[in-house]
Short mmCIF file of C-alpha atoms and ligand atoms in Angstrom, two decimals:
data_model
loop_
_atom_site.label_atom_id
_atom_site.label_comp_id
_atom_site.label_asym_id
_atom_site.label_seq_id
_atom_site.Cartn_x
_atom_site.Cartn_y
_atom_site.Cartn_z
CA MET A 204 22.39 -27.71 8.84
CA SER A 205 24.49 -30.35 7.12
CA LEU A 206 23.50 -33.24 4.92
CA ILE A 207 25.23 -36.33 6.18
CA VAL A 208 25.29 -39.76 4.59
CA MET A 209 25.98 -42.48 7.15
CA LYS A 210 26.70 -46.05 6.11
CA PHE A 211 26.62 -48.98 8.50
CA GLY A 212 28.18 -52.34 7.66
CA GLY A 213 26.78 -55.78 8.32
CA SER A 214 28.39 -56.26 11.73
CA SER A 215 26.97 -52.92 12.88
CA VAL A 216 23.38 -54.07 12.28
CA ALA A 217 23.84 -57.77 13.04
CA ASP A 218 21.04 -58.17 15.61
CA ALA A 219 18.31 -56.24 17.40
CA GLU A 220 20.69 -54.77 19.97
CA CYS A 221 23.03 -53.54 17.23
CA MET A 222 20.07 -52.20 15.28
CA PHE A 223 19.01 -50.03 18.22
CA ARG A 224 22.59 -48.83 18.73
CA VAL A 225 22.64 -47.76 15.09
CA ALA A 226 19.17 -46.22 15.35
CA GLN A 227 20.43 -44.19 18.30
CA ARG A 228 23.43 -42.92 16.32
CA ILE A 229 21.21 -41.99 13.43
CA THR A 230 18.63 -40.17 15.53
CA ASP A 231 21.38 -38.36 17.50
CA CYS A 232 22.71 -37.03 14.22
CA TYR A 233 19.18 -36.03 13.18
CA LYS A 234 18.47 -34.39 16.54
CA ALA A 235 21.64 -32.33 16.12
CA GLY A 236 19.83 -30.64 13.23
CA ASN A 237 21.27 -32.52 10.25
CA GLU A 238 19.57 -34.01 7.26
CA VAL A 239 20.40 -37.70 7.49
CA VAL A 240 20.56 -40.31 4.75
CA VAL A 241 21.61 -43.79 5.84
CA VAL A 242 22.86 -46.69 3.75
CA LEU A 243 22.80 -50.15 5.29
CA SER A 244 24.40 -53.49 4.50
CA ALA A 245 22.76 -56.83 5.11
CA GLN A 246 22.80 -58.00 8.72
CA GLY A 247 25.85 -59.96 9.90
CA ASP A 248 26.52 -62.95 7.68
CA THR A 249 23.24 -62.69 5.79
CA THR A 250 24.85 -62.33 2.38
CA ASP A 251 27.03 -65.40 2.95
CA GLU A 252 24.03 -67.34 4.18
CA LEU A 253 22.06 -66.41 1.08
CA ILE A 254 24.95 -67.57 -1.09
CA GLU A 255 24.96 -70.85 0.85
CA LYS A 256 21.22 -71.27 0.35
CA ALA A 257 21.67 -70.79 -3.38
CA ARG A 258 24.45 -73.42 -3.45
CA GLU A 259 22.16 -75.95 -1.81
CA ILE A 260 19.62 -75.49 -4.57
CA ASN A 261 21.87 -75.00 -7.57
CA PRO A 262 25.56 -74.11 -7.46
CA ASN A 263 25.30 -72.96 -11.07
CA GLY A 264 22.28 -70.72 -10.77
CA SER A 265 22.48 -67.71 -13.07
CA LYS A 266 24.12 -64.52 -11.91
CA ARG A 267 20.86 -62.69 -12.47
CA GLU A 268 19.02 -64.88 -9.99
CA MET A 269 21.92 -64.60 -7.54
CA ASP A 270 21.52 -60.84 -7.54
CA MET A 271 17.78 -61.15 -7.12
CA LEU A 272 18.49 -63.24 -4.03
CA LEU A 273 21.44 -61.35 -2.53
CA SER A 274 19.73 -57.97 -2.74
CA CYS A 275 17.16 -59.21 -0.19
CA GLY A 276 19.57 -58.86 2.74
CA GLU A 277 19.85 -55.09 2.42
CA GLN A 278 16.11 -54.70 2.08
CA MET A 279 15.62 -56.54 5.38
CA SER A 280 18.12 -54.25 7.08
CA VAL A 281 16.54 -50.95 6.06
CA ALA A 282 13.02 -52.07 6.96
CA LEU A 283 14.12 -53.36 10.38
CA CYS A 284 16.15 -50.26 11.09
CA ALA A 285 13.23 -48.04 10.09
CA MET A 286 11.10 -49.90 12.61
CA ALA A 287 13.75 -49.35 15.30
CA ILE A 288 13.79 -45.64 14.51
CA GLN A 289 9.98 -45.52 14.59
CA LYS A 290 10.13 -47.07 18.03
CA LEU A 291 12.44 -44.27 19.13
CA GLY A 292 9.78 -41.88 17.88
CA PHE A 293 11.36 -40.31 14.80
CA PRO A 294 10.03 -39.85 11.25
CA VAL A 295 11.73 -42.27 8.89
CA VAL A 296 11.28 -43.99 5.54
CA SER A 297 13.21 -46.86 3.95
CA LEU A 298 13.82 -47.03 0.22
CA ASN A 299 15.37 -49.55 -2.14
CA ALA A 300 17.35 -49.13 -5.37
CA TRP A 301 14.21 -48.79 -7.52
CA GLN A 302 12.88 -45.99 -5.43
CA VAL A 303 16.07 -43.95 -5.53
CA ASN A 304 16.65 -44.88 -9.17
CA LEU A 305 20.15 -46.16 -8.56
CA ARG A 306 21.18 -47.28 -12.04
CA THR A 307 24.01 -49.64 -12.89
CA ASP A 308 25.42 -51.46 -15.87
CA SER A 309 24.43 -55.09 -16.37
CA ARG A 310 27.36 -56.90 -14.79
CA TYR A 311 25.42 -59.03 -12.34
CA GLY A 312 27.37 -59.57 -9.16
CA ASN A 313 29.82 -56.79 -9.95
CA ALA A 314 27.70 -53.99 -11.35
CA HIS A 315 29.02 -50.44 -11.62
CA ILE A 316 26.83 -47.47 -10.81
CA THR A 317 26.01 -45.31 -13.81
CA LYS A 318 23.73 -42.75 -12.20
CA THR A 319 21.37 -42.13 -9.35
CA SER A 320 18.84 -39.43 -8.76
CA ALA A 321 18.45 -37.40 -5.62
CA LYS A 322 14.79 -36.61 -6.30
CA ARG A 323 12.92 -39.03 -4.08
CA ILE A 324 15.42 -38.73 -1.24
CA ARG A 325 15.28 -34.94 -1.46
CA GLU A 326 11.48 -35.04 -1.20
CA GLU A 327 11.65 -37.28 1.85
CA LEU A 328 14.26 -35.07 3.50
CA ASP A 329 12.02 -32.07 2.86
CA ARG A 330 9.31 -33.94 4.76
CA GLN A 331 11.77 -33.94 7.68
CA ARG A 332 12.27 -37.68 7.45
CA ILE A 333 15.35 -39.74 8.10
CA VAL A 334 15.93 -41.65 4.87
CA LEU A 335 17.27 -45.21 4.88
CA VAL A 336 18.49 -46.69 1.59
CA THR A 337 19.52 -50.23 0.71
CA GLY A 338 23.23 -50.58 0.00
CA PHE A 339 24.75 -53.01 -2.50
CA GLN A 340 21.86 -53.09 -4.97
CA GLY A 341 21.06 -51.31 -8.21
CA ILE A 342 18.90 -51.54 -11.31
CA SER A 343 20.30 -52.38 -14.72
CA ARG A 344 19.27 -50.97 -18.08
CA GLU A 345 17.17 -54.12 -18.52
CA GLU A 346 15.37 -53.19 -15.31
CA ASP A 347 16.86 -56.12 -13.45
CA ILE A 348 18.23 -56.02 -9.93
CA THR A 349 22.01 -56.04 -9.81
CA THR A 350 24.51 -56.07 -6.96
CA LEU A 351 27.73 -54.07 -6.77
CA GLY A 352 30.16 -56.77 -5.64
CA ARG A 353 31.00 -57.87 -2.10
CA GLY A 354 31.36 -54.91 0.21
CA GLY A 355 29.59 -52.72 -2.33
CA SER A 356 27.42 -50.81 0.13
CA ASP A 357 30.27 -48.38 0.72
CA THR A 358 30.04 -47.45 -2.93
CA SER A 359 26.25 -47.03 -2.71
CA ALA A 360 26.83 -44.58 0.14
CA VAL A 361 29.37 -42.51 -1.76
CA ALA A 362 27.18 -42.47 -4.88
CA LEU A 363 24.29 -41.08 -2.84
CA ALA A 364 26.61 -38.58 -1.15
CA VAL A 365 27.63 -37.37 -4.62
CA ALA A 366 24.07 -37.16 -5.91
CA LEU A 367 22.87 -35.32 -2.81
CA LYS A 368 25.98 -33.10 -2.60
CA ALA A 369 26.40 -34.28 0.97
CA ASP A 370 28.73 -32.46 3.32
CA LEU A 371 30.21 -35.68 4.67
CA CYS A 372 30.00 -39.40 4.09
CA GLN A 373 30.60 -41.48 7.20
CA ILE A 374 31.35 -45.18 6.92
CA TYR A 375 30.59 -46.89 10.24
CA THR A 376 32.15 -50.29 10.71
CA ASP A 377 33.49 -52.66 13.35
CA VAL A 378 36.95 -51.11 13.38
CA ASP A 379 37.48 -47.53 14.48
CA GLY A 380 39.48 -46.37 11.50
CA VAL A 381 42.17 -47.20 9.00
CA TYR A 382 45.24 -48.79 10.53
CA THR A 383 48.81 -49.19 9.33
CA ALA A 384 48.07 -52.95 9.19
CA ASP A 385 45.25 -55.24 10.23
CA PRO A 386 45.27 -54.85 14.05
CA ARG A 387 44.17 -58.46 14.48
CA LEU A 388 47.39 -59.49 12.78
CA VAL A 389 49.71 -56.76 13.96
CA PRO A 390 48.86 -55.76 17.54
CA ASN A 391 51.00 -52.61 17.43
CA ALA A 392 49.39 -51.30 14.22
CA LYS A 393 48.56 -47.60 14.51
CA LYS A 394 45.38 -45.81 13.60
CA LEU A 395 45.82 -43.11 10.96
CA GLN A 396 44.08 -39.78 11.60
CA GLU A 397 44.03 -39.00 7.92
CA ILE A 398 44.94 -40.77 4.72
CA THR A 399 44.92 -39.63 1.10
CA TYR A 400 42.47 -41.05 -1.42
CA ASP A 401 45.39 -42.47 -3.37
CA ASP A 402 46.89 -44.35 -0.45
CA MET A 403 43.47 -45.53 0.67
CA LEU A 404 42.66 -46.68 -2.82
CA GLU A 405 45.80 -48.75 -2.99
CA LEU A 406 45.20 -50.20 0.47
CA ALA A 407 41.59 -51.03 -0.39
CA SER A 408 42.54 -52.66 -3.69
CA LEU A 409 45.30 -54.55 -1.98
CA GLY A 410 43.15 -56.33 0.52
CA ALA A 411 42.74 -53.93 3.44
CA LYS A 412 39.08 -54.67 3.85
CA VAL A 413 37.95 -51.42 5.45
CA LEU A 414 36.53 -49.80 2.33
CA HIS A 415 35.27 -51.03 -1.02
CA ASN A 416 37.85 -49.67 -3.45
CA ARG A 417 35.30 -48.29 -5.89
CA SER A 418 33.86 -46.18 -3.10
CA VAL A 419 37.24 -44.51 -2.66
CA GLN A 420 37.62 -43.97 -6.40
CA MET A 421 34.27 -42.29 -6.53
CA ALA A 422 34.95 -40.19 -3.44
CA LYS A 423 38.20 -39.01 -5.00
CA ARG A 424 36.60 -38.19 -8.34
CA TYR A 425 33.84 -36.12 -6.74
CA HIS A 426 35.78 -34.73 -3.76
CA ILE A 427 33.66 -36.34 -1.08
CA ASP A 428 35.39 -36.49 2.29
CA LEU A 429 34.99 -39.93 3.80
CA GLU A 430 35.22 -40.71 7.47
CA VAL A 431 35.77 -44.31 8.59
CA LEU A 432 34.67 -44.84 12.17
CA SER A 433 33.35 -47.37 14.65
CA SER A 434 29.66 -47.88 15.25
CA PHE A 435 30.49 -49.40 18.63
CA LYS A 436 32.94 -46.89 20.10
CA ASN A 437 32.50 -43.15 20.27
CA VAL A 438 35.96 -42.13 19.09
CA PRO A 439 37.17 -40.15 16.07
CA GLY A 440 37.91 -42.26 13.03
CA THR A 441 40.13 -41.81 9.99
CA ILE A 442 39.39 -39.14 7.39
CA VAL A 443 40.06 -40.03 3.76
CA LYS A 444 40.74 -36.92 1.67
CA GLU A 445 42.82 -35.42 -1.12
CA VAL A 446 45.70 -34.14 0.99
CA ALA A 447 46.41 -35.72 4.32
CA LYS A 448 48.62 -34.57 7.13
CA MET A 449 51.48 -36.97 6.80
CA GLU A 450 53.07 -37.63 10.13
CA LYS A 451 56.66 -38.21 9.13
CA VAL A 452 55.90 -41.61 7.62
CA VAL A 453 56.76 -42.74 4.15
CA ILE A 454 54.29 -45.59 4.06
CA SER A 455 50.68 -45.54 5.18
CA GLY A 456 50.22 -49.21 5.63
CA VAL A 457 50.90 -52.85 4.98
CA ALA A 458 48.12 -54.84 3.34
CA MET A 459 47.58 -58.52 2.67
CA ASP A 460 45.34 -60.27 0.20
CA GLN A 461 44.83 -64.02 0.44
CA SER A 462 42.05 -64.25 -2.09
CA ILE A 463 44.28 -64.59 -5.10
CA ALA A 464 45.75 -67.29 -7.31
CA ARG A 465 48.74 -67.38 -9.61
CA ILE A 466 48.64 -68.85 -13.10
CA ALA A 467 51.85 -69.33 -15.05
CA LEU A 468 51.70 -69.95 -18.78
CA VAL A 469 54.87 -71.87 -19.48
CA GLY A 470 56.56 -72.21 -22.88
CA LEU A 471 54.88 -69.45 -24.85
CA ASN A 472 56.21 -68.43 -28.22
CA ASN A 473 58.69 -65.58 -27.88
CA GLU A 474 57.07 -63.34 -30.51
CA PRO A 475 54.91 -60.23 -30.79
CA GLY A 476 51.20 -60.49 -30.02
CA VAL A 477 51.35 -63.29 -27.46
CA ALA A 478 50.57 -61.13 -24.43
CA TYR A 479 47.87 -59.35 -26.37
CA GLN A 480 46.18 -62.65 -27.26
CA ILE A 481 46.19 -63.87 -23.68
CA PHE A 482 44.84 -60.71 -22.11
CA ALA A 483 42.24 -60.21 -24.80
CA LYS A 484 40.85 -63.70 -24.12
CA LEU A 485 40.68 -63.03 -20.39
CA ALA A 486 39.23 -59.55 -20.81
CA LYS A 487 36.48 -60.92 -23.01
CA LYS A 488 35.34 -63.01 -20.05
CA ASN A 489 35.61 -60.01 -17.72
CA ILE A 490 38.48 -61.60 -15.81
CA ASP A 491 40.59 -58.99 -14.07
CA VAL A 492 44.30 -59.65 -14.10
CA ASP A 493 46.35 -58.10 -11.35
CA VAL A 494 50.10 -58.74 -11.20
CA ILE A 495 51.76 -59.63 -14.50
CA LEU A 496 55.26 -60.97 -14.87
CA GLN A 497 56.97 -61.97 -18.10
CA SER A 498 60.20 -63.86 -17.98
CA ILE A 499 63.11 -63.02 -20.22
CA GLY A 500 62.84 -65.01 -23.45
CA ARG A 501 64.99 -68.11 -23.84
CA GLY A 502 65.45 -68.65 -27.54
CA ASP A 503 61.99 -69.05 -28.95
CA SER A 504 60.12 -69.50 -25.69
CA LYS A 505 59.05 -67.37 -22.75
CA ASP A 506 56.72 -67.60 -19.73
CA ILE A 507 54.06 -65.23 -18.47
CA SER A 508 52.68 -65.37 -14.93
CA ILE A 509 49.57 -63.58 -13.79
CA THR A 510 47.52 -63.30 -10.66
CA VAL A 511 43.72 -63.29 -10.62
CA THR A 512 41.22 -63.52 -7.78
CA ARG A 513 40.91 -67.04 -6.42
CA GLU A 514 37.26 -66.89 -7.32
CA ALA A 515 38.04 -66.23 -10.98
CA CYS A 516 40.91 -68.73 -11.13
CA ASP A 517 39.00 -71.77 -12.42
CA GLU A 518 37.32 -69.75 -15.12
CA ALA A 519 40.61 -68.16 -16.15
CA VAL A 520 42.19 -71.61 -16.40
CA ARG A 521 39.27 -72.85 -18.46
CA VAL A 522 39.54 -69.91 -20.87
CA LEU A 523 43.27 -70.39 -21.26
CA GLU A 524 43.05 -74.17 -21.71
CA GLU A 525 40.29 -73.80 -24.29
CA ASN A 526 42.64 -71.59 -26.30
CA ARG A 527 45.82 -73.49 -25.65
CA GLU A 528 46.51 -74.19 -29.29
CA GLU A 529 46.02 -70.62 -30.40
CA LEU A 530 47.96 -69.14 -27.48
CA GLY A 531 50.65 -71.76 -27.90
CA PHE A 532 51.79 -72.47 -24.34
CA GLU A 533 53.12 -75.85 -23.20
CA TYR A 534 51.31 -76.05 -19.87
CA LEU A 535 49.76 -74.02 -17.06
CA ASN A 536 51.12 -74.01 -13.55
CA VAL A 537 48.40 -72.94 -11.12
CA ARG A 538 48.82 -72.13 -7.43
CA LYS A 539 46.03 -71.11 -5.13
CA ASP A 540 48.09 -71.18 -1.94
CA VAL A 541 49.71 -67.78 -2.46
CA ALA A 542 49.13 -64.37 -0.93
CA LYS A 543 49.95 -60.83 -1.84
CA VAL A 544 51.60 -58.52 0.68
CA SER A 545 51.98 -54.86 -0.15
CA ILE A 546 53.22 -51.61 1.29
CA VAL A 547 51.54 -48.38 0.27
CA GLY A 548 52.42 -44.74 0.66
CA GLY A 549 52.64 -41.55 -1.37
CA GLY A 550 55.65 -40.80 0.83
CA MET A 551 57.75 -43.46 -0.91
CA LEU A 552 57.84 -41.36 -4.09
CA ASN A 553 60.94 -39.45 -3.07
CA THR A 554 62.42 -41.84 -0.56
CA PRO A 555 65.08 -44.24 -1.77
CA GLY A 556 65.58 -47.62 -0.14
CA ILE A 557 61.97 -48.49 0.58
CA ALA A 558 62.00 -51.63 -1.56
CA ALA A 559 65.30 -52.70 -0.02
CA SER A 560 63.84 -52.41 3.49
CA MET A 561 60.78 -54.43 2.55
CA PHE A 562 62.80 -57.19 0.91
CA GLN A 563 65.22 -57.22 3.83
CA ALA A 564 62.32 -57.81 6.23
CA LEU A 565 61.28 -60.82 4.13
CA TYR A 566 64.83 -62.09 3.85
CA GLU A 567 65.26 -61.94 7.62
CA GLU A 568 62.19 -64.16 7.92
CA HIS A 569 63.48 -66.49 5.18
CA ILE A 570 60.43 -65.82 3.07
CA ASN A 571 60.86 -66.33 -0.64
CA ILE A 572 59.34 -63.86 -3.11
CA HIS A 573 57.58 -65.31 -6.18
CA MET A 574 56.59 -62.12 -7.96
CA ILE A 575 57.14 -58.40 -7.44
CA SER A 576 55.13 -55.55 -8.81
CA THR A 577 55.42 -51.85 -8.13
CA SER A 578 53.75 -48.58 -8.84
CA GLU A 579 54.79 -45.10 -7.77
CA ILE A 580 53.15 -45.52 -4.38
CA LYS A 581 53.15 -49.25 -3.69
CA ILE A 582 55.28 -52.35 -3.70
CA THR A 583 53.62 -55.75 -3.85
CA VAL A 584 55.14 -59.17 -3.42
CA LEU A 585 53.62 -62.57 -4.00
CA ILE A 586 54.59 -65.16 -1.39
CA ASP A 587 53.38 -68.48 0.04
CA GLU A 588 50.07 -68.02 1.77
CA ASP A 589 51.12 -69.76 4.98
CA LYS A 590 53.89 -67.21 5.48
CA ALA A 591 51.76 -64.14 4.85
CA ASP A 592 50.91 -63.29 8.48
CA ARG A 593 54.56 -63.46 9.43
CA ALA A 594 55.52 -61.35 6.42
CA VAL A 595 53.05 -58.61 7.32
CA ARG A 596 54.33 -58.42 10.89
CA ALA A 597 57.98 -58.37 9.81
CA ILE A 598 57.42 -55.66 7.21
CA HIS A 599 55.31 -53.59 9.58
CA ASN A 600 58.00 -53.77 12.24
CA LYS A 601 60.62 -52.67 9.75
CA PHE A 602 58.75 -49.48 8.92
CA PHE A 603 56.87 -48.58 12.06
CA ASP A 604 59.04 -49.63 14.97
N1 LIG B 769 26.00 -57.29 2.00
C1 LIG B 769 27.00 -57.17 0.98
C2 LIG B 769 28.20 -58.03 1.32
O1 LIG B 769 28.19 -58.73 2.31
C3 LIG B 769 27.40 -55.77 0.70
C4 LIG B 769 28.08 -55.04 1.82
O2 LIG B 769 28.10 -55.51 2.94
O3 LIG B 769 28.62 -53.96 1.58
O4 LIG B 769 29.14 -58.07 0.59
MG1 LIG B 770 32.40 -53.54 4.17
#
């Protein structure tokens, strides 16, 4: 007997028909003799619709109340799915974050899980029940409801898999695995049988929307094997694990992220402490900075460019403008029409010429690069947003054709 955590995304539970398809999958797994814990996301576009409802009432409602609202979607899903499973004649119970004591810090809208207990779930499993748990939500130290950030149900699933010492954590979604690029964009993208945590982590952070990146981090830390697979098709998915069989490829995939903005601080003083001041101000407001580029100093002035999420851009600009005098820049140059395109792969570690091939693909498409950033296993470029699709295809062709 294995303990399996299954997680189904919003598109997998979008309507009654989907709900019964999922209920069938769950009960098949249960009938096969497994203990089954299921984490669900809100149905279809429910979370977006709730955000829209909030905007109609008050676009500046507090983050606490937003979390109170957004957590409702997941609660609907588990209750409805439990009813579907009851109709199929199986013992089932649905639980929310309170009941499984899923604790988080207090960052409303982007809370991080601090601990969760297996106790209640264990008791229910011992009663031979299928256990359904709300994804995405948690409880803060102040006993408030929090949410884990968009796509956060994946992370709920992995956290429960860790707490329950599950044998496998399956993430069911509307694609049947992890591809070398978004198949909607690159028709000849290939499905990977296996991928390492590290490559997956980079791909997830870089905009490949299959998995919430914190779920991969947690899976890596606690050695939970993840399987990404389709809830619609009965085919093997992609396994995310420590060591993957690398089929003679140096890169695992090409990712694109269009949800970013670039802010350039022009005319900073060319002296020690300037970067520190800027990043301390942004960090204090919990604004994550991604790519950072500092120009070579010209006499007593230099520029620093950063990228942030498009969502955080206005706030970042506000923080910087408020401190303009102290930070000492001449002006900000902000662009929201940019995109990040990246290649990822542990295989590039010992392979020279990878960057050259990527830049050549862009050159051949006459696409200009605004910023470059690299790590041991990824290369990222910032380009104009309207050229991003073309860039992904060109780069993918360079490496995979
Ligand atoms: N329902 C939440 C969202 O749409 C969480 C999730 O789907 O994982 O972001
Ligand atoms: Mg998701």
